[in-house]
Coordinates of C-alpha atoms in Angstrom, one line a residue:
Chain Y
M661 CA 7.1 -2.5 27.2
P662 CA 5.2 -2.9 23.9
R663 CA 4.4 -6.5 23.0
P664 CA 6.5 -6.7 19.8
H665 CA 9.6 -5.6 21.7
V666 CA 9.1 -8.3 24.3
A667 CA 8.9 -10.8 21.5
L668 CA 12.0 -9.5 19.9
L669 CA 14.0 -9.6 23.1
L670 CA 12.9 -13.2 23.7
A671 CA 13.8 -14.2 20.2
L672 CA 17.2 -12.6 20.5
A673 CA 17.8 -14.3 23.8
A674 CA 16.8 -17.6 22.2
A675 CA 19.2 -17.0 19.2
Y676 CA 22.0 -16.3 21.7
G677 CA 21.0 -19.5 23.7
V678 CA 21.4 -21.6 20.5
S679 CA 25.1 -20.8 20.4
H680 CA 25.5 -22.3 23.9
F681 CA 23.7 -25.5 23.0
P682 CA 25.4 -28.3 25.0
G683 CA 27.7 -30.3 22.8
G684 CA 26.9 -28.2 19.8
L685 CA 24.5 -29.1 17.0
D686 CA 24.9 -31.8 14.4
P687 CA 26.6 -30.0 11.4
Y688 CA 23.9 -31.2 9.0
L689 CA 21.1 -29.9 11.2
L690 CA 23.0 -26.6 11.7
D691 CA 23.3 -26.4 7.9
V692 CA 19.5 -26.8 7.4
L693 CA 18.6 -24.5 10.3
T694 CA 20.9 -21.8 8.9
G695 CA 19.2 -22.2 5.5
I696 CA 15.8 -21.9 7.1
G697 CA 16.8 -18.7 8.9
I698 CA 18.1 -17.1 5.8
N699 CA 15.0 -18.1 3.8
I700 CA 12.8 -16.6 6.6
I701 CA 14.6 -13.3 6.3
L702 CA 14.2 -13.4 2.5
A703 CA 10.6 -14.4 2.5
V704 CA 9.4 -12.1 5.3
S705 CA 11.1 -9.1 3.7
L706 CA 9.7 -9.9 0.3
N707 CA 6.3 -10.3 1.9
L708 CA 6.3 -6.6 2.7
V709 CA 6.5 -5.9 -1.1
N710 CA 4.6 -8.8 -2.7
G711 CA 2.2 -9.5 0.2
Y712 CA 1.4 -6.3 2.2
T713 CA 2.0 -3.7 -0.6
G714 CA 0.6 -5.9 -3.4
Q715 CA 3.5 -5.3 -5.8
F716 CA 5.1 -8.2 -7.7
S717 CA 8.9 -8.1 -7.4
L718 CA 10.9 -10.9 -9.1
G719 CA 14.3 -9.4 -8.2
H720 CA 14.8 -10.5 -4.6
A721 CA 17.8 -12.7 -5.4
G722 CA 19.3 -9.7 -7.2
F723 CA 19.2 -7.6 -4.0
M724 CA 20.5 -10.6 -2.1
S725 CA 23.5 -10.8 -4.5
V726 CA 24.3 -7.1 -4.0
G727 CA 24.4 -7.7 -0.2
A728 CA 26.4 -10.9 -0.6
Y729 CA 29.1 -9.4 -2.8
L730 CA 29.4 -6.1 -1.0
S731 CA 29.5 -7.6 2.5
S732 CA 32.1 -10.1 1.3
A733 CA 34.1 -7.3 -0.2
V734 CA 34.1 -5.6 3.2
S735 CA 35.3 -8.7 4.9
L736 CA 37.9 -9.6 2.3
F737 CA 39.3 -6.3 1.1
V738 CA 38.3 -3.5 3.5
A739 CA 38.5 -5.1 7.0
P740 CA 42.1 -6.4 6.7
K741 CA 43.3 -2.9 5.9
L742 CA 41.5 -1.5 9.0
V743 CA 42.0 -4.2 11.7
G744 CA 44.7 -6.4 10.2
E745 CA 44.3 -10.2 9.8
L746 CA 40.8 -11.1 10.9
S747 CA 41.6 -14.5 12.3
A748 CA 44.1 -12.9 14.7
A749 CA 41.6 -10.3 15.9
G750 CA 39.5 -10.7 19.0
E751 CA 36.0 -12.1 19.1
V752 CA 34.5 -8.6 19.6
T753 CA 36.4 -7.1 16.7
Q754 CA 35.4 -10.0 14.5
G755 CA 31.8 -9.5 15.4
A756 CA 31.9 -5.8 14.8
V757 CA 33.6 -6.3 11.4
F758 CA 30.9 -8.8 10.5
L759 CA 28.1 -6.5 11.6
A760 CA 29.6 -3.7 9.6
A761 CA 29.9 -6.0 6.6
L762 CA 26.3 -7.1 6.8
I763 CA 25.0 -3.5 7.3
T764 CA 27.1 -2.3 4.3
G765 CA 25.7 -5.1 2.2
G766 CA 22.2 -4.2 3.4
F767 CA 22.6 -0.5 2.6
C768 CA 24.0 -1.2 -0.8
A769 CA 21.1 -3.5 -1.6
A770 CA 18.7 -0.8 -0.3
L771 CA 20.4 1.7 -2.5
A772 CA 20.0 -0.6 -5.5
G773 CA 16.3 -1.0 -4.4
L774 CA 15.9 2.8 -4.5
F775 CA 17.6 3.0 -7.8
V776 CA 15.3 0.3 -9.3
G777 CA 12.2 1.3 -7.4
V778 CA 12.0 5.0 -8.0
P779 CA 11.5 4.8 -11.8
S780 CA 9.6 1.5 -11.9
L781 CA 7.2 1.8 -8.9
R782 CA 5.3 4.6 -10.6
L783 CA 4.1 2.0 -13.0
R784 CA 1.4 -0.5 -12.1
G785 CA 1.2 -4.3 -12.0
D786 CA 3.2 -6.4 -14.4
Y787 CA 5.7 -3.7 -15.3
L788 CA 7.4 -4.0 -11.9
A789 CA 7.7 -7.8 -12.4
L790 CA 9.5 -7.2 -15.7
V791 CA 11.8 -4.4 -14.4
T792 CA 12.8 -6.4 -11.3
L793 CA 13.4 -9.5 -13.5
G794 CA 15.6 -7.4 -15.7
F795 CA 17.4 -6.0 -12.7
G796 CA 18.2 -9.5 -11.4
E797 CA 19.8 -10.4 -14.7
I798 CA 21.7 -7.2 -15.1
I799 CA 23.2 -7.4 -11.7
R800 CA 24.3 -11.0 -12.4
V801 CA 26.0 -9.9 -15.6
I802 CA 27.7 -7.0 -13.8
F803 CA 29.1 -9.3 -11.1
Q804 CA 30.2 -11.7 -13.8
N805 CA 32.3 -9.0 -15.4
V806 CA 33.7 -7.1 -12.5
E807 CA 37.2 -8.6 -12.2
I808 CA 37.9 -7.3 -8.7
L809 CA 34.8 -9.2 -7.4
G810 CA 36.1 -12.4 -9.0
G811 CA 34.2 -12.3 -12.3
A812 CA 32.5 -15.5 -13.3
L813 CA 34.5 -17.4 -10.7
G814 CA 33.0 -15.4 -7.9
L815 CA 34.6 -14.7 -4.5
N816 CA 36.3 -17.4 -2.4
A817 CA 37.7 -17.8 1.0
I818 CA 35.1 -15.5 2.6
P819 CA 35.5 -15.7 6.4
G820 CA 32.9 -18.1 7.9
S821 CA 31.5 -15.5 10.4
T822 CA 27.9 -16.6 10.0
T823 CA 26.6 -18.6 13.0
L824 CA 23.1 -19.8 13.7
T825 CA 22.9 -17.1 16.4
W826 CA 23.5 -14.3 13.8
V827 CA 21.0 -15.8 11.4
L828 CA 18.3 -16.2 13.9
A829 CA 18.9 -12.8 15.4
V830 CA 18.6 -11.1 12.0
A831 CA 15.5 -13.2 11.2
A832 CA 14.0 -12.0 14.5
V833 CA 14.8 -8.4 13.7
T834 CA 13.3 -8.7 10.2
V835 CA 10.1 -10.2 11.5
F836 CA 10.0 -7.4 14.1
V837 CA 10.6 -4.5 11.7
V838 CA 8.1 -5.8 9.1
H839 CA 5.4 -6.5 11.7
C840 CA 5.9 -3.1 13.5
L841 CA 5.8 -1.2 10.2
V842 CA 2.6 -2.8 9.0
D843 CA 0.8 -3.0 12.4
S844 CA 0.4 0.8 12.7
T845 CA -1.7 3.6 11.3
Y846 CA 1.2 4.4 9.0
G847 CA 1.4 0.8 8.0
R848 CA -2.3 0.7 7.0
G849 CA -1.0 2.7 4.0
F850 CA 0.8 -0.4 2.6
L851 CA -2.4 -2.4 2.7
A852 CA -4.4 0.5 1.4
T853 CA -2.0 0.8 -1.5
R854 CA -2.4 -2.9 -2.2
D855 CA -6.2 -2.8 -2.1
D856 CA -6.8 0.4 -4.2
E857 CA -4.1 2.8 -5.2
I858 CA -6.5 5.4 -6.5
A859 CA -8.5 5.4 -3.3
A860 CA -5.2 5.5 -1.3
A861 CA -4.2 8.7 -3.0
A862 CA -7.7 10.0 -2.5
V863 CA -7.4 9.8 1.3
G864 CA -4.0 11.6 1.2
L865 CA -1.6 8.7 1.1
N866 CA 1.2 8.7 -1.4
P867 CA 1.1 5.2 -3.0
T868 CA 4.4 5.6 -4.8
R869 CA 6.2 6.5 -1.6
Y870 CA 4.7 3.6 0.2
K871 CA 5.8 1.2 -2.6
I872 CA 9.3 2.7 -2.5
V873 CA 9.6 2.4 1.3
A874 CA 8.4 -1.3 1.1
F875 CA 10.8 -2.0 -1.7
V876 CA 13.8 -0.4 -0.1
V877 CA 13.2 -2.0 3.3
A878 CA 12.8 -5.4 1.7
A879 CA 15.9 -4.9 -0.4
F880 CA 17.9 -4.0 2.7
F881 CA 17.0 -7.2 4.5
A882 CA 17.6 -9.2 1.3
G883 CA 21.0 -7.7 1.2
V884 CA 21.7 -8.6 4.8
A885 CA 20.5 -12.2 4.1
G886 CA 22.9 -12.2 1.1
G887 CA 25.7 -11.2 3.5
L888 CA 24.8 -14.0 5.9
Y889 CA 24.6 -16.5 3.0
A890 CA 28.0 -15.5 1.7
H891 CA 29.7 -15.8 5.1
F892 CA 28.0 -19.1 5.6
K893 CA 28.8 -20.7 2.2
L894 CA 32.3 -19.1 2.1
T895 CA 32.2 -18.9 -1.6
I896 CA 29.7 -17.1 -3.9
T897 CA 29.3 -17.1 -7.7
P898 CA 27.0 -14.8 -9.8
T899 CA 24.9 -17.8 -10.9
G900 CA 24.0 -18.6 -7.3
F901 CA 21.6 -15.7 -7.3
D902 CA 19.7 -16.2 -10.5
F903 CA 16.1 -16.0 -11.4
T904 CA 15.2 -19.4 -9.9
R905 CA 16.3 -18.2 -6.5
S906 CA 14.0 -15.2 -6.8
I907 CA 11.1 -17.5 -7.8
E908 CA 11.8 -19.8 -4.8
I909 CA 11.3 -16.8 -2.5
V910 CA 8.2 -15.6 -4.3
V911 CA 6.8 -19.2 -3.9
M912 CA 7.3 -19.0 -0.2
V913 CA 5.4 -15.8 0.0
I914 CA 2.5 -17.1 -2.1
L915 CA 2.4 -20.4 -0.3
G916 CA 2.3 -18.7 3.1
G917 CA -0.6 -16.6 2.0
M918 CA 0.4 -13.1 0.7
G919 CA 0.6 -10.7 3.6
N920 CA 0.3 -13.4 6.3
A921 CA 3.4 -13.1 8.5
V922 CA 3.1 -16.5 10.3
G923 CA 2.2 -18.3 7.1
V924 CA 5.1 -16.9 5.2
I925 CA 7.5 -18.0 8.0
L926 CA 6.1 -21.5 8.0
A927 CA 6.3 -21.7 4.2
A928 CA 9.9 -20.7 4.4
V929 CA 10.6 -23.5 6.9
L930 CA 8.6 -26.0 4.8
L931 CA 10.2 -25.2 1.5
T932 CA 13.7 -25.4 3.0
V933 CA 13.0 -28.7 4.7
L934 CA 11.1 -30.3 1.9
P935 CA 14.1 -30.7 -0.5
E936 CA 16.1 -32.2 2.4
V937 CA 13.4 -34.6 3.3
L938 CA 13.1 -35.7 -0.3
R939 CA 16.9 -36.2 -0.6
P940 CA 16.7 -40.1 -0.3
I941 CA 14.8 -40.2 -3.6
A942 CA 17.4 -38.1 -5.2
E943 CA 16.5 -38.2 -8.9
Y944 CA 12.8 -37.7 -8.4
R945 CA 13.3 -35.0 -5.8
M946 CA 12.7 -31.9 -8.0
I947 CA 9.8 -33.6 -9.8
L948 CA 8.1 -34.4 -6.5
Y949 CA 8.8 -30.9 -5.2
S950 CA 7.3 -29.3 -8.3
L951 CA 4.3 -31.6 -8.1
L952 CA 3.7 -30.7 -4.5
L953 CA 3.8 -27.0 -5.4
V954 CA 1.2 -27.5 -8.2
L955 CA -1.0 -29.5 -5.8
L956 CA -0.7 -26.9 -3.1
M957 CA -1.6 -24.1 -5.5
L958 CA -4.6 -26.0 -6.8
L959 CA -5.9 -27.0 -3.4
R960 CA -5.1 -23.9 -1.4
P961 CA -4.8 -21.0 -3.8
Q962 CA -5.2 -18.6 -0.9
G963 CA -2.0 -19.9 0.6
L964 CA -1.3 -22.9 2.7
F965 CA -1.4 -21.1 6.0
N966 CA -4.0 -18.5 5.3
F967 CA -7.1 -19.1 7.5
P968 CA -10.1 -16.9 7.2
A969 CA -11.4 -14.4 9.8
R970 CA -8.6 -13.5 12.2
R971 CA -10.2 -10.7 14.1
P972 CA -8.1 -7.6 13.7
R973 CA -7.2 -5.9 17.0
G974 CA -8.9 -2.6 17.5
Chain O
M1185 CA -19.6 34.0 2.4
A1186 CA -16.0 33.5 1.5
E1187 CA -15.2 31.7 -1.7
L1188 CA -13.6 28.3 -1.2
L1189 CA -13.1 26.6 -4.5
R1190 CA -12.8 28.4 -7.8
L1191 CA -12.6 27.1 -11.4
E1192 CA -11.6 29.7 -13.9
Q1193 CA -11.9 28.8 -17.6
A1194 CA -11.0 25.2 -16.6
T1195 CA -10.4 23.2 -19.8
I1196 CA -9.1 19.7 -20.5
R1197 CA -8.6 18.1 -23.8
F1198 CA -8.0 14.4 -24.5
G1199 CA -6.6 14.3 -28.0
G1200 CA -9.3 15.9 -30.2
L1201 CA -12.0 15.7 -27.5
T1202 CA -12.6 18.7 -25.2
A1203 CA -14.1 17.0 -22.2
V1204 CA -14.4 20.1 -20.1
N1205 CA -14.5 23.4 -21.9
A1206 CA -13.8 26.8 -20.2
V1207 CA -15.9 26.1 -17.1
D1208 CA -16.2 28.9 -14.6
F1209 CA -17.6 27.9 -11.3
A1210 CA -17.2 28.5 -7.6
V1211 CA -18.2 26.9 -4.3
N1212 CA -18.5 29.1 -1.3
E1213 CA -17.7 28.3 2.3
G1214 CA -20.5 26.2 3.8
E1215 CA -22.4 25.9 0.6
L1216 CA -24.1 22.8 -0.8
C1217 CA -23.7 22.9 -4.6
G1218 CA -24.8 20.5 -7.3
L1219 CA -23.3 19.6 -10.6
I1220 CA -25.6 17.9 -13.1
G1221 CA -25.7 17.1 -16.7
P1222 CA -26.5 14.3 -19.1
N1223 CA -24.3 11.2 -19.3
G1224 CA -20.9 12.0 -20.6
A1225 CA -21.3 15.7 -19.9
G1226 CA -17.9 15.9 -18.1
K1227 CA -19.1 15.9 -14.5
T1228 CA -16.7 13.3 -13.2
T1229 CA -13.9 14.8 -15.3
V1230 CA -14.5 18.1 -13.4
F1231 CA -14.0 16.1 -10.1
N1232 CA -10.9 14.6 -11.5
L1233 CA -9.6 18.1 -12.4
I1234 CA -10.3 19.4 -8.9
T1235 CA -8.7 16.5 -7.2
G1236 CA -5.6 16.5 -9.3
V1237 CA -6.1 13.2 -11.1
Y1238 CA -5.9 15.3 -14.3
A1239 CA -4.1 18.6 -14.8
P1240 CA -6.2 21.1 -16.7
T1241 CA -5.0 21.8 -20.3
S1242 CA -5.7 25.4 -19.6
G1243 CA -7.4 27.5 -17.0
R1244 CA -6.9 27.7 -13.3
I1245 CA -8.3 25.8 -10.3
S1246 CA -7.8 27.3 -6.8
F1247 CA -8.8 26.3 -3.3
G1248 CA -8.8 28.9 -0.6
G1249 CA -7.0 31.2 -3.0
R1250 CA -4.2 28.7 -3.6
D1251 CA -3.5 27.4 -7.1
L1252 CA -3.9 23.6 -7.1
R1253 CA -1.6 23.0 -10.1
G1254 CA 1.2 20.5 -9.5
L1255 CA 0.1 19.6 -6.0
G1256 CA -0.7 15.9 -6.8
V1257 CA -3.7 13.9 -5.6
D1258 CA -2.5 13.4 -2.1
G1259 CA -1.3 17.0 -1.7
I1260 CA -4.8 18.3 -2.7
V1261 CA -6.4 16.0 -0.1
G1262 CA -4.0 17.5 2.4
L1263 CA -5.3 21.0 1.7
G1264 CA -8.8 19.8 2.5
I1265 CA -10.6 18.4 -0.5
A1266 CA -11.9 14.9 -0.1
R1267 CA -13.9 12.9 -2.6
T1268 CA -16.0 9.7 -3.0
F1269 CA -16.1 7.7 -6.2
Q1270 CA -18.9 6.9 -8.6
N1271 CA -18.1 3.2 -8.3
I1272 CA -17.3 2.9 -4.6
R1273 CA -13.6 2.5 -3.9
L1274 CA -13.0 1.1 -0.5
F1275 CA -10.0 -0.8 0.8
G1276 CA -11.9 -4.1 0.4
S1277 CA -9.8 -6.5 2.4
L1278 CA -9.2 -4.0 5.2
S1279 CA -11.6 -3.9 8.2
V1280 CA -14.1 -1.0 8.4
L1281 CA -12.0 0.5 11.2
D1282 CA -8.8 0.2 9.2
N1283 CA -10.4 1.9 6.2
V1284 CA -10.9 5.0 8.4
R1285 CA -7.5 4.6 10.1
A1286 CA -5.7 4.6 6.8
A1287 CA -7.4 8.0 6.0
C1288 CA -6.2 9.4 9.4
N1289 CA -2.6 9.4 8.2
L1290 CA -2.7 13.0 7.1
H1291 CA -3.2 14.0 10.8
R1292 CA -0.8 11.5 12.3
A1293 CA 1.3 13.2 15.0
T1294 CA 4.3 10.9 14.9
A1295 CA 6.7 10.0 12.1
P1296 CA 6.7 6.6 10.5
G1297 CA 9.9 5.6 12.4
H1298 CA 7.9 5.7 15.6
A1299 CA 6.1 2.5 14.5
L1300 CA 9.3 0.7 15.2
L1301 CA 10.2 2.4 18.5
R1302 CA 6.6 2.4 19.9
L1303 CA 7.3 4.9 22.6
G1304 CA 4.7 6.7 24.6
A1305 CA 4.1 9.3 22.0
F1306 CA 3.4 6.7 19.3
R1307 CA 1.0 4.8 21.5
R1308 CA -0.9 7.9 22.5
D1309 CA -1.1 8.9 18.8
E1310 CA -2.4 5.5 17.8
A1311 CA -5.0 5.5 20.6
A1312 CA -6.2 8.9 19.6
I1313 CA -6.5 7.9 15.9
V1314 CA -8.4 4.7 16.8
A1315 CA -10.7 6.7 19.2
R1316 CA -11.4 9.3 16.5
A1317 CA -12.1 6.6 13.9
N1318 CA -14.4 4.8 16.2
E1319 CA -16.2 8.0 17.0
L1320 CA -16.8 8.7 13.3
L1321 CA -18.0 5.2 12.8
E1322 CA -20.5 5.5 15.7
I1323 CA -21.8 8.8 14.3
F1324 CA -22.7 7.1 11.1
N1325 CA -24.0 3.8 12.6
L1326 CA -21.1 1.8 11.3
G1327 CA -19.7 0.8 14.7
R1328 CA -21.2 -2.7 14.6
F1329 CA -19.3 -3.4 11.4
R1330 CA -16.0 -2.3 12.8
D1331 CA -14.0 -5.5 12.4
A1332 CA -15.7 -6.7 9.2
P1333 CA -13.8 -6.5 5.9
A1334 CA -15.1 -3.5 4.0
R1335 CA -16.1 -5.5 1.0
S1336 CA -18.5 -7.6 3.1
L1337 CA -20.7 -4.6 3.9
P1338 CA -24.1 -4.0 2.3
Y1339 CA -24.1 -1.5 -0.6
G1340 CA -25.6 1.4 1.3
E1341 CA -23.2 1.0 4.2
Q1342 CA -20.3 0.9 1.8
R1343 CA -21.4 4.3 0.5
R1344 CA -21.6 5.6 4.0
L1345 CA -18.2 4.2 4.9
E1346 CA -16.7 6.0 1.9
I1347 CA -18.1 9.3 3.2
V1348 CA -16.8 8.5 6.7
R1349 CA -13.4 7.8 5.3
C1350 CA -13.4 11.2 3.6
L1351 CA -14.3 12.9 6.8
A1352 CA -11.3 11.3 8.5
T1353 CA -9.1 13.4 6.3
R1354 CA -10.7 16.5 7.9
P1355 CA -11.9 18.1 4.6
R1356 CA -13.2 21.6 4.1
L1357 CA -14.8 20.6 0.8
L1358 CA -16.4 17.3 0.2
L1359 CA -16.9 16.1 -3.4
L1360 CA -19.6 13.4 -3.8
D1361 CA -19.7 11.6 -7.1
E1362 CA -23.2 10.1 -7.7
P1363 CA -23.8 9.0 -4.1
A1364 CA -27.4 8.0 -4.9
A1365 CA -26.5 5.7 -7.8
G1366 CA -28.3 2.4 -7.4
M1367 CA -30.4 3.5 -4.4
N1368 CA -34.2 3.1 -4.1
P1369 CA -36.4 6.0 -3.1
T1370 CA -36.2 5.2 0.7
E1371 CA -32.5 5.1 0.5
K1372 CA -32.4 8.3 -1.4
T1373 CA -34.4 10.1 1.3
E1374 CA -32.0 8.7 3.8
L1375 CA -29.1 9.9 1.7
I1376 CA -30.4 13.5 1.5
R1377 CA -30.6 13.5 5.3
L1378 CA -27.1 12.1 5.6
I1379 CA -25.7 14.8 3.3
Q1380 CA -27.3 17.5 5.3
Q1381 CA -26.2 16.0 8.6
V1382 CA -22.6 15.8 7.3
R1383 CA -22.6 19.4 6.3
R1384 CA -24.0 20.7 9.5
Q1385 CA -22.0 18.5 11.9
F1386 CA -18.7 18.8 10.1
N1387 CA -19.1 22.4 8.9
L1388 CA -18.1 21.8 5.4
S1389 CA -18.9 22.7 1.8
I1390 CA -20.2 20.0 -0.5
L1391 CA -20.2 19.7 -4.2
L1392 CA -22.5 17.0 -5.5
V1393 CA -22.5 15.2 -8.9
E1394 CA -25.7 13.4 -9.2
H1395 CA -28.1 12.0 -11.8
S1396 CA -31.0 11.7 -9.4
M1397 CA -33.0 15.0 -9.7
R1398 CA -34.8 14.2 -6.5
V1399 CA -31.5 14.2 -4.6
V1400 CA -30.0 17.3 -6.3
M1401 CA -33.2 19.4 -6.2
G1402 CA -33.8 18.2 -2.6
C1403 CA -30.7 19.4 -1.0
C1404 CA -28.6 21.7 -3.3
E1405 CA -28.7 25.5 -2.9
R1406 CA -27.1 26.2 -6.2
I1407 CA -26.7 24.0 -9.2
A1408 CA -24.5 24.1 -12.3
V1409 CA -25.4 22.3 -15.4
L1410 CA -22.9 20.8 -17.8
D1411 CA -23.5 19.6 -21.3
Y1412 CA -20.8 18.4 -23.7
G1413 CA -18.2 19.9 -21.3
V1414 CA -19.7 23.3 -21.4
K1415 CA -21.5 25.0 -18.5
I1416 CA -24.9 25.8 -19.9
A1417 CA -26.7 27.1 -16.8
E1418 CA -26.2 28.0 -13.1
G1419 CA -28.7 29.0 -10.5
T1420 CA -31.1 27.9 -7.7
P1421 CA -33.0 24.6 -8.1
D1422 CA -36.1 26.6 -9.2
Q1423 CA -34.2 28.5 -11.9
I1424 CA -32.6 25.4 -13.2
R1425 CA -35.9 23.5 -13.4
T1426 CA -37.4 26.1 -15.7
D1427 CA -34.2 27.0 -17.7
P1428 CA -35.0 26.3 -21.5
K1429 CA -31.4 25.3 -22.2
V1430 CA -31.4 22.8 -19.4
I1431 CA -34.6 21.2 -20.6
E1432 CA -33.3 21.0 -24.1
A1433 CA -30.1 19.3 -23.0
Y1434 CA -32.1 16.7 -21.1
L1435 CA -34.7 16.2 -23.8
G1436 CA -34.9 12.7 -25.1
E1437 CA -33.2 11.4 -22.1
D1438 CA -34.9 9.7 -19.2
H1439 CA -34.0 12.7 -17.0
G1440 CA -36.0 15.0 -19.2
S1441 CA -39.2 13.6 -17.8
S1442 CA -37.9 13.5 -14.2
L1443 CA -36.9 17.2 -14.5
A1444 CA -40.3 18.2 -15.8
H1445 CA -42.1 16.4 -13.0
H1446 CA -40.4 18.6 -10.4

């Protein structure tokens, strides 16, 4: 069996094992671990766009919100009509409904990604940042004004289907998909597009198509992450997915060293844990957090976990 | 000899400037042609027209009888026209091997989805591509740089790698844009040998844009001369060397003297 598949199976088994942890985990720890898992999904998927393909998307929270809202809508409005009261249904039915909700959220986010990506990815550089930034704001305003999705109050009483097992399993799948896509002859096209679009086209690659694929795949996983987040927090509001959330994810990617898978995962862990560790000094927390970011960028602009000369496999 | 590439009255205007004006030109199967002219004559623009970077304002460009209009840059590469760039354009952060691998995508046997499944077909495909890329690198003595980032290569090797990357797309016509730029006389002699080796070994036609008269006169069978976007002469190296129009176009330029010396 190919190595990535072995790793994926081991990770899935580990995720399953977590749910059988003797005595269960401390709720606070569970909370932090779930946050880490969701951030890994977001950062690793954004790394495909901002890291490997070299585009600059600032709209990841927007795609996350599409997934969060649409998957919640499935759980709240569609599922009860199909399978009756969720709490009365069996464990397998609940799991299937949740999976369907997550995938629906992912696909809707991917569709939004296609919708935003096709016109804007023909452009180069900064334009994409602006368009995705605009998209994030537009989607927030839309959710604020759609009454059926709760308007400014958001959605409440979303079933708490998200477990640590779900989060870790999706994180494992995200890492697997992004790794396998990039680590192939096909995937060299993402990197080639990043390094030189004109040269990429000159060897027969279609840079626009590569950018769209990266964008849509990333949006899909952001949508799934949004679904996990919604079914974890049980309540979502449009403002929970604003610009600063997108920036947080971008920072993880930059800090991990653009296009460095392991680094981005570690950065996602670090940036989730850091605010928690700094909790005792509550009022100075954000100042210190920002200061650390500035320092890290000054001292290691290539990314915290980017080390030179990893020999590529032939 | 069958005709491979044909430009008929190819013209492109940028605003008020006619960069290439009604150029007729053809490259035959297996031929090594040169395109020369003073700075700003429109040579690279002709390359950009052939490769689909620009669409001609009027006129027609065809390859193997097929009109190239609307095919797009990557589509034209797929038909079998590969090019190098005046200012080398490699995938700088990718390894030398990956530069060639990226160019092998046109002839990948499996769909992108196979990268996720990684079944036998995918692994055989990947192995074949890597083997082919390695073979190309060995032919051009770049094997020892295989794992180095392309941008770390010495200048001459970068030029060679760009040509190898072109060959990975399995072209029938190779367009070389000033391959001798910045080379010393020894390197130029080496380059002439390389160009001839490529043509022989890979059985292709080559169209060469070059400033170095030594290189153009040394290896081209037929030469076209552009001046201010207009083709002012075409013929064998000997004909071009003595053509009064060509001498006039080059007069006052450095190349006027280098032309006379030949």
